[in-house]
Amino acid sequence: MEFASRISKLKESATFKYSAMAKREGIIDLTIGRTNFDTPMVIKEAAKKALDEGKVHYTPTRGIPELREKIVEKLRDENSISDLDKERVIVSTGAKQIILEAVMALINENDPVAIPDPSWVSYESIVKFSGGKIIWLPLSAENGFIPDEKFFSVFENSNSRLIFLNSPNNPTGAVYPKKVIRSIVDIAERRDSWIISDEIYEKLIYEGKHFSAGSIYPKCIVVNGFSKEFSMTGWRLGYAACSEKELIDKMNLIQGQSVSCATSFAQYGALAAFTEEAKKETEKMRDELKKRRDYLMKRLNEMDVLCIKPKGAFYTFPSLGEIDDIKFSDRLLENGVAVIPGSPFGSSGKGCVRMSYGAASIEELKNAMDKMRDIK
Ligand code: PMP
Ligand code: GLU
């Protein structure tokens, strides 16, 4: 059968592929990036109320104004991004859709786009789908996957129209220091590049502080969402903000001709995510995730692997040396533990595996690490 040539540029998402493989009786699943916490009750109640009140119709394409107002306040108060208003915010069906819209609105055939290596799998696929040319920016396990001089120099010389920034990071858990983010912004400014700053793990930081590139650079598209912070991956709700209103307008054009708008009652539910009650639930979840991270690090440190303690998100990305990470992950799965091999995240991920501790108890992590130790 013949299909449009563009579809051949899209690869299957490795995260979903390995997650599907893990769905078998008796498998300890450390694959997909989600937590095993429930969405805070206050958010669920708000969504139920919206359904009961008949809020079941289309909303404005860029999202209900009340929610966009809340997002403007949040970005001003928590991230020091002051030059926004609700026309500079767009709500969509997840941060992934938002990133697709931004890339489709900005990138022409063969435009260079800088992506840290390794990175979350969807950046590469979305950029290839848009026709953009990927410039990989190398990161190393030795430096805890924090951008260094080599990374800056490849970016500086790449003439990239756009760079992806993601701190706290998927797949490495790295949290970039403010100084590093400033250096990236300095280069972007000199080169007149756009930045997509994917801040979806912002509230899952165990040491250090979050700093948004959006607070110092107008050509930064700040991407965030509800999936991770409030355990709402199935609600499909994310957002972007940018002080360059024209870009948000272009993304909204794509939205109006594709998904139309995000789900109405999900948006009303999300209004309650800005309450103290919901924020407290995130804090509780973060405390539990930190315990899991500490346990996993203790076990990894006892093994012969290279893994600098990740300060955020809910992933560890140990480097296991000269192994074939795909074969190793398959072998681990045969032994009852599902992880994601490192190479689908980029060539610097070769020899690594990504382990998500978002949805596994300490008991499960213990069993998983015992099995990993036995087969390594
Ligand atoms: N960015 C990163 C770094 C992610 O790990 C994910 C995965 N959830 C997303 C964006 C997309 O999130 P969602 O579409 O669920 O809002
Ligand atoms: N972002 C999560 C992950 O990396 C969820 C799956 C996806 O969207 O890729 O596992």
Short mmCIF file of C-alpha atoms and ligand atoms in Angstrom, two decimals:
data_model
loop_
_atom_site.label_atom_id
_atom_site.label_comp_id
_atom_site.label_asym_id
_atom_site.label_seq_id
_atom_site.Cartn_x
_atom_site.Cartn_y
_atom_site.Cartn_z
CA MET A 1 0.00 0.00 0.00
CA GLU A 2 1.17 3.52 -0.65
CA PHE A 3 1.11 6.22 1.97
CA ALA A 4 2.14 9.85 2.07
CA SER A 5 5.92 10.20 2.31
CA ARG A 6 5.68 12.26 5.51
CA ILE A 7 4.39 9.29 7.51
CA SER A 8 7.65 7.41 6.91
CA LYS A 9 9.39 10.10 8.98
CA LEU A 10 7.45 9.15 12.11
CA LYS A 11 8.85 6.41 14.34
CA GLU A 12 6.76 4.50 16.87
CA SER A 13 7.13 6.07 20.33
CA ALA A 14 9.64 3.88 22.20
CA THR A 15 8.07 4.82 25.53
CA PHE A 16 4.66 3.51 24.50
CA LYS A 17 6.16 0.52 22.68
CA TYR A 18 8.07 -0.73 25.74
CA SER A 19 5.17 0.11 28.01
CA ALA A 20 2.89 -2.13 25.90
CA MET A 21 5.48 -4.94 26.12
CA ALA A 22 5.46 -4.63 29.93
CA LYS A 23 1.73 -5.27 30.23
CA ARG A 24 2.02 -8.92 31.24
CA GLU A 25 1.28 -10.74 34.47
CA GLY A 26 4.21 -10.63 36.87
CA ILE A 27 6.27 -7.92 35.14
CA ILE A 28 7.66 -5.07 37.27
CA ASP A 29 6.96 -2.10 35.04
CA LEU A 30 9.56 0.70 35.13
CA THR A 31 8.73 1.94 31.62
CA ILE A 32 6.16 4.67 31.10
CA GLY A 33 6.58 8.15 32.51
CA ARG A 34 3.69 8.42 34.89
CA THR A 35 3.06 8.09 38.60
CA ASN A 36 0.81 5.59 40.39
CA PHE A 37 -0.92 8.38 42.35
CA ASP A 38 -4.50 9.43 41.72
CA THR A 39 -5.46 12.89 40.47
CA PRO A 40 -6.19 15.09 43.54
CA MET A 41 -9.85 14.78 44.60
CA VAL A 42 -10.43 18.53 44.38
CA ILE A 43 -9.63 18.42 40.64
CA LYS A 44 -11.78 15.37 40.01
CA GLU A 45 -14.70 16.97 41.88
CA ALA A 46 -14.39 20.13 39.79
CA ALA A 47 -14.50 18.09 36.57
CA LYS A 48 -17.51 16.10 37.78
CA LYS A 49 -19.31 19.32 38.69
CA ALA A 50 -18.61 20.68 35.20
CA LEU A 51 -20.13 17.55 33.67
CA ASP A 52 -23.19 17.84 35.93
CA GLU A 53 -23.59 21.49 34.94
CA GLY A 54 -23.59 20.55 31.25
CA LYS A 55 -20.17 21.91 30.35
CA VAL A 56 -19.96 19.33 27.59
CA HIS A 57 -19.58 21.47 24.49
CA TYR A 58 -16.70 22.92 22.47
CA THR A 59 -14.69 25.58 24.25
CA PRO A 60 -12.77 28.43 22.58
CA THR A 61 -9.99 26.82 20.52
CA ARG A 62 -7.22 28.21 22.70
CA GLY A 63 -8.92 27.15 25.95
CA ILE A 64 -11.42 28.58 28.45
CA PRO A 65 -10.43 32.13 29.43
CA GLU A 66 -10.62 31.37 33.21
CA LEU A 67 -7.96 28.66 32.85
CA ARG A 68 -5.71 30.82 30.70
CA GLU A 69 -5.99 33.59 33.32
CA LYS A 70 -4.88 31.14 36.04
CA ILE A 71 -1.93 30.07 33.88
CA VAL A 72 -0.89 33.71 33.35
CA GLU A 73 -0.94 34.27 37.14
CA LYS A 74 0.99 31.06 37.80
CA LEU A 75 3.70 31.93 35.27
CA ARG A 76 3.98 35.45 36.71
CA ASP A 77 4.05 34.46 40.39
CA GLU A 78 6.05 31.23 40.25
CA ASN A 79 8.25 31.67 37.18
CA SER A 80 8.71 35.48 37.01
CA ILE A 81 7.35 35.66 33.46
CA SER A 82 5.63 39.02 33.51
CA ASP A 83 4.89 40.00 29.91
CA LEU A 84 1.97 37.62 29.35
CA ASP A 85 -1.79 37.87 29.08
CA LYS A 86 -4.41 35.25 28.27
CA GLU A 87 -4.01 35.80 24.51
CA ARG A 88 -0.42 34.65 24.87
CA VAL A 89 -1.44 31.31 26.36
CA ILE A 90 -2.83 28.24 24.60
CA VAL A 91 -4.30 25.14 26.26
CA SER A 92 -4.30 21.86 24.37
CA THR A 93 -4.67 18.09 24.61
CA GLY A 94 -1.33 17.54 26.37
CA ALA A 95 2.12 19.06 26.19
CA LYS A 96 2.95 16.70 23.32
CA GLN A 97 0.29 18.25 21.07
CA ILE A 98 1.48 21.71 22.12
CA ILE A 99 5.07 20.87 21.09
CA LEU A 100 3.86 19.50 17.76
CA GLU A 101 1.95 22.73 17.11
CA ALA A 102 4.92 24.94 18.00
CA VAL A 103 7.30 22.98 15.77
CA MET A 104 4.82 22.88 12.88
CA ALA A 105 4.34 26.63 13.17
CA LEU A 106 8.07 27.41 13.20
CA ILE A 107 10.05 24.88 11.21
CA ASN A 108 10.49 24.70 7.45
CA GLU A 109 12.02 21.86 5.43
CA ASN A 110 15.72 21.53 6.40
CA ASP A 111 15.67 24.16 9.14
CA PRO A 112 18.25 23.15 11.77
CA VAL A 113 16.74 22.30 15.17
CA ALA A 114 19.00 21.65 18.17
CA ILE A 115 18.07 18.75 20.45
CA PRO A 116 20.09 17.66 23.49
CA ASP A 117 21.35 14.09 23.13
CA PRO A 118 19.74 12.21 24.93
CA SER A 119 16.23 13.69 24.96
CA TRP A 120 12.63 12.56 25.31
CA VAL A 121 11.81 10.46 22.23
CA SER A 122 9.07 12.68 20.81
CA TYR A 123 11.27 15.73 20.13
CA GLU A 124 13.20 13.86 17.44
CA SER A 125 10.09 12.41 15.80
CA ILE A 126 8.15 15.68 15.82
CA VAL A 127 11.08 17.60 14.29
CA LYS A 128 11.60 14.95 11.60
CA PHE A 129 7.85 14.99 10.86
CA SER A 130 8.06 18.76 10.33
CA GLY A 131 10.95 18.30 7.85
CA GLY A 132 13.48 19.97 10.16
CA LYS A 133 17.11 18.87 10.31
CA ILE A 134 18.27 17.68 13.73
CA ILE A 135 21.46 19.00 15.28
CA TRP A 136 22.28 16.74 18.24
CA LEU A 137 23.89 18.50 21.18
CA PRO A 138 26.08 16.00 23.06
CA LEU A 139 25.66 15.35 26.79
CA SER A 140 27.63 12.93 28.93
CA ALA A 141 26.83 10.62 31.82
CA GLU A 142 30.12 11.76 33.45
CA ASN A 143 28.72 15.28 33.72
CA GLY A 144 25.32 14.06 34.93
CA PHE A 145 23.88 14.98 31.50
CA ILE A 146 24.17 18.71 32.28
CA PRO A 147 25.13 20.84 29.24
CA ASP A 148 28.87 21.59 29.10
CA GLU A 149 31.29 23.52 26.85
CA LYS A 150 31.02 20.97 24.03
CA PHE A 151 27.23 21.22 24.09
CA PHE A 152 27.36 25.04 23.99
CA SER A 153 29.90 25.06 21.17
CA VAL A 154 27.88 22.67 18.92
CA PHE A 155 24.78 24.81 19.55
CA GLU A 156 26.66 28.09 18.91
CA ASN A 157 27.95 26.81 15.55
CA SER A 158 24.76 25.16 14.39
CA ASN A 159 22.72 28.12 13.19
CA SER A 160 19.68 26.45 14.77
CA ARG A 161 16.32 28.11 14.40
CA LEU A 162 15.05 26.36 17.50
CA ILE A 163 16.50 24.60 20.55
CA PHE A 164 14.77 22.24 22.96
CA LEU A 165 15.41 22.72 26.65
CA ASN A 166 13.93 20.31 29.19
CA SER A 167 14.69 20.74 32.88
CA PRO A 168 13.96 18.68 34.99
CA ASN A 169 14.87 16.25 32.26
CA ASN A 170 13.35 13.19 30.70
CA PRO A 171 15.14 10.70 30.42
CA THR A 172 18.04 11.70 32.70
CA GLY A 173 16.38 13.40 35.69
CA ALA A 174 18.97 16.21 35.44
CA VAL A 175 17.99 19.66 36.73
CA TYR A 176 19.93 22.38 34.90
CA PRO A 177 21.49 25.06 37.11
CA LYS A 178 20.39 28.66 36.42
CA LYS A 179 23.88 29.45 35.07
CA VAL A 180 23.54 26.75 32.40
CA ILE A 181 20.11 27.99 31.33
CA ARG A 182 21.50 31.53 31.11
CA SER A 183 24.32 30.32 28.86
CA ILE A 184 21.85 28.59 26.53
CA VAL A 185 19.69 31.73 26.42
CA ASP A 186 22.77 33.88 25.66
CA ILE A 187 23.60 31.75 22.62
CA ALA A 188 19.95 31.65 21.51
CA GLU A 189 19.82 35.44 21.76
CA ARG A 190 23.02 35.93 19.71
CA ARG A 191 21.75 33.44 17.13
CA ASP A 192 18.17 34.71 17.21
CA SER A 193 16.92 31.15 17.87
CA TRP A 194 13.61 30.18 19.41
CA ILE A 195 13.61 28.11 22.58
CA ILE A 196 11.04 25.49 23.53
CA SER A 197 11.41 25.20 27.29
CA ASP A 198 9.59 22.04 28.31
CA GLU A 199 8.96 22.47 32.04
CA ILE A 200 6.50 19.64 32.58
CA TYR A 201 8.50 18.16 35.51
CA GLU A 202 8.92 21.58 37.16
CA LYS A 203 7.31 20.57 40.47
CA LEU A 204 9.22 17.32 40.78
CA ILE A 205 12.56 18.65 41.98
CA TYR A 206 14.22 17.06 45.04
CA GLU A 207 17.29 19.30 45.29
CA GLY A 208 17.84 22.69 43.69
CA LYS A 209 15.40 25.19 42.19
CA HIS A 210 13.61 25.54 38.90
CA PHE A 211 14.52 28.44 36.64
CA SER A 212 12.47 29.23 33.53
CA ALA A 213 14.21 30.51 30.41
CA GLY A 214 10.89 32.24 29.69
CA SER A 215 11.65 34.76 32.45
CA ILE A 216 14.62 36.18 30.52
CA TYR A 217 13.91 35.55 26.84
CA PRO A 218 10.84 36.60 24.81
CA LYS A 219 11.39 34.07 22.03
CA CYS A 220 10.92 31.26 24.52
CA ILE A 221 7.83 29.06 24.32
CA VAL A 222 7.24 27.82 27.85
CA VAL A 223 5.54 24.41 27.77
CA ASN A 224 3.94 22.89 30.83
CA GLY A 225 0.94 20.75 31.71
CA PHE A 226 -1.04 18.82 34.27
CA SER A 227 0.05 15.25 33.42
CA LYS A 228 2.98 14.87 35.81
CA GLU A 229 2.38 17.42 38.57
CA PHE A 230 -1.19 16.25 39.24
CA SER A 231 -1.07 12.68 37.89
CA MET A 232 -3.38 13.57 35.01
CA THR A 233 -1.74 11.80 32.06
CA GLY A 234 -5.08 10.42 30.88
CA TRP A 235 -6.84 13.79 31.02
CA ARG A 236 -4.72 15.04 28.09
CA LEU A 237 -4.17 18.63 29.13
CA GLY A 238 -1.14 20.85 28.63
CA TYR A 239 -0.35 24.44 27.77
CA ALA A 240 2.15 26.86 26.30
CA ALA A 241 2.84 30.54 26.79
CA CYS A 242 4.96 32.95 24.80
CA SER A 243 5.19 36.70 24.87
CA GLU A 244 5.35 36.66 21.04
CA LYS A 245 1.58 36.55 20.53
CA GLU A 246 1.81 35.84 16.80
CA LEU A 247 3.31 32.43 17.47
CA ILE A 248 0.49 31.46 19.84
CA ASP A 249 -1.97 32.64 17.14
CA LYS A 250 -0.32 30.35 14.58
CA MET A 251 -0.41 27.40 16.98
CA ASN A 252 -4.07 28.16 17.54
CA LEU A 253 -4.67 27.92 13.78
CA ILE A 254 -3.35 24.35 13.83
CA GLN A 255 -5.45 23.64 16.90
CA GLY A 256 -8.65 24.93 15.30
CA GLN A 257 -8.09 22.69 12.28
CA SER A 258 -7.09 19.57 14.20
CA VAL A 259 -8.17 18.85 17.80
CA SER A 260 -10.51 21.91 17.90
CA CYS A 261 -9.97 22.41 21.64
CA ALA A 262 -9.02 20.49 24.77
CA THR A 263 -11.80 18.50 26.49
CA SER A 264 -14.25 20.92 28.12
CA PHE A 265 -14.71 19.30 31.54
CA ALA A 266 -10.98 18.50 31.81
CA GLN A 267 -10.30 22.23 31.50
CA TYR A 268 -12.86 23.08 34.20
CA GLY A 269 -11.34 20.41 36.43
CA ALA A 270 -7.88 21.89 35.90
CA LEU A 271 -9.06 25.20 37.39
CA ALA A 272 -8.89 23.41 40.75
CA ALA A 273 -5.22 22.48 40.16
CA PHE A 274 -4.34 26.02 41.25
CA THR A 275 -5.74 25.52 44.78
CA GLU A 276 -3.61 24.94 47.88
CA GLU A 277 -5.35 21.59 48.35
CA ALA A 278 -4.12 20.28 44.99
CA LYS A 279 -0.61 21.70 45.55
CA LYS A 280 -0.38 19.85 48.89
CA GLU A 281 -1.12 16.57 47.11
CA THR A 282 1.80 17.21 44.75
CA GLU A 283 4.07 17.84 47.75
CA LYS A 284 3.05 14.53 49.30
CA MET A 285 3.69 12.76 46.02
CA ARG A 286 7.10 14.42 45.68
CA ASP A 287 8.11 13.22 49.18
CA GLU A 288 7.25 9.65 48.24
CA LEU A 289 9.02 9.90 44.87
CA LYS A 290 12.15 11.19 46.60
CA LYS A 291 12.21 8.10 48.85
CA ARG A 292 11.99 5.91 45.75
CA ARG A 293 14.76 7.85 44.03
CA ASP A 294 17.01 7.54 47.08
CA TYR A 295 16.41 3.80 47.31
CA LEU A 296 17.12 3.29 43.60
CA MET A 297 20.31 5.35 43.80
CA LYS A 298 21.53 3.35 46.79
CA ARG A 299 21.06 0.14 44.81
CA LEU A 300 22.62 1.56 41.63
CA ASN A 301 25.62 2.78 43.61
CA GLU A 302 26.16 -0.76 44.82
CA MET A 303 26.44 -1.90 41.20
CA ASP A 304 29.13 -1.15 38.67
CA VAL A 305 27.18 1.57 36.81
CA LEU A 306 27.68 5.27 36.19
CA CYS A 307 24.72 7.32 37.43
CA ILE A 308 25.05 10.79 38.92
CA LYS A 309 22.13 11.34 41.30
CA PRO A 310 19.22 12.81 39.30
CA LYS A 311 17.73 15.81 41.09
CA GLY A 312 14.30 15.80 39.48
CA ALA A 313 11.54 14.12 37.43
CA PHE A 314 11.10 10.39 38.22
CA TYR A 315 13.73 8.75 36.07
CA THR A 316 17.20 7.31 36.54
CA PHE A 317 19.36 6.80 33.47
CA PRO A 318 22.31 4.62 34.50
CA SER A 319 25.08 3.94 32.03
CA LEU A 320 25.91 0.24 32.10
CA GLY A 321 29.09 0.48 30.02
CA GLU A 322 29.80 -1.38 26.80
CA ILE A 323 26.51 -3.24 26.60
CA ASP A 324 23.84 -3.38 23.89
CA ASP A 325 21.07 -1.56 25.77
CA ILE A 326 18.30 -2.99 23.56
CA LYS A 327 19.40 -6.58 24.09
CA PHE A 328 19.93 -5.92 27.79
CA SER A 329 16.39 -4.49 28.13
CA ASP A 330 14.97 -7.54 26.32
CA ARG A 331 16.86 -9.86 28.65
CA LEU A 332 15.69 -7.92 31.68
CA LEU A 333 12.10 -8.20 30.43
CA GLU A 334 12.46 -11.98 30.07
CA ASN A 335 13.50 -11.91 33.72
CA GLY A 336 10.44 -9.94 34.79
CA VAL A 337 11.57 -6.27 34.74
CA ALA A 338 10.57 -3.78 32.04
CA VAL A 339 12.72 -0.70 31.37
CA ILE A 340 13.33 1.43 28.28
CA PRO A 341 16.67 1.07 26.48
CA GLY A 342 18.69 4.28 26.29
CA SER A 343 19.45 4.41 22.57
CA PRO A 344 15.94 5.51 21.40
CA PHE A 345 16.60 8.73 23.38
CA GLY A 346 19.66 9.52 21.23
CA SER A 347 23.11 8.10 20.51
CA SER A 348 24.46 9.35 23.88
CA GLY A 349 21.89 7.05 25.47
CA LYS A 350 23.65 3.96 24.09
CA GLY A 351 24.58 1.60 26.92
CA CYS A 352 22.05 3.23 29.26
CA VAL A 353 18.56 2.24 30.38
CA ARG A 354 15.76 4.51 31.57
CA MET A 355 14.06 3.37 34.75
CA SER A 356 10.91 5.20 35.80
CA TYR A 357 10.22 5.02 39.54
CA GLY A 358 7.01 7.03 39.16
CA ALA A 359 4.71 4.04 39.34
CA ALA A 360 6.68 1.42 41.32
CA SER A 361 6.70 0.86 45.09
CA ILE A 362 9.99 0.49 46.99
CA GLU A 363 9.23 -3.24 47.30
CA GLU A 364 8.91 -3.48 43.50
CA LEU A 365 12.08 -1.44 43.02
CA LYS A 366 13.89 -3.82 45.37
CA ASN A 367 12.77 -6.87 43.39
CA ALA A 368 13.64 -5.14 40.10
CA MET A 369 17.13 -4.23 41.29
CA ASP A 370 17.76 -7.75 42.63
CA LYS A 371 16.93 -9.13 39.18
CA MET A 372 19.03 -6.51 37.41
CA ARG A 373 22.01 -7.26 39.66
CA ASP A 374 21.66 -10.97 38.92
CA ILE A 375 21.70 -10.65 35.13
CA LYS A 376 24.18 -7.78 34.68
N1 PMP B 1 7.49 16.58 27.72
C1 PMP B 1 8.14 15.61 28.37
C2 PMP B 1 9.56 15.82 28.70
C3 PMP B 1 7.50 14.42 28.72
O1 PMP B 1 8.17 13.47 29.38
C4 PMP B 1 6.16 14.23 28.34
C5 PMP B 1 5.51 12.91 28.61
N2 PMP B 1 4.40 12.97 29.31
C6 PMP B 1 5.51 15.28 27.66
C7 PMP B 1 6.20 16.43 27.36
C8 PMP B 1 4.08 15.17 27.21
O2 PMP B 1 3.18 15.25 28.25
P1 PMP B 1 1.61 15.28 28.03
O3 PMP B 1 1.37 15.23 26.56
O4 PMP B 1 1.07 14.10 28.75
O5 PMP B 1 1.14 16.58 28.62
N1 GLU B 2 6.50 11.15 28.54
C1 GLU B 2 6.26 9.89 29.13
C2 GLU B 2 7.46 8.99 28.95
O1 GLU B 2 8.49 9.42 28.52
C3 GLU B 2 4.96 9.28 28.65
C4 GLU B 2 4.97 8.65 27.30
C5 GLU B 2 5.25 9.61 26.21
O2 GLU B 2 4.50 10.55 26.07
O3 GLU B 2 6.30 9.44 25.59
O4 GLU B 2 7.39 7.82 29.29
#
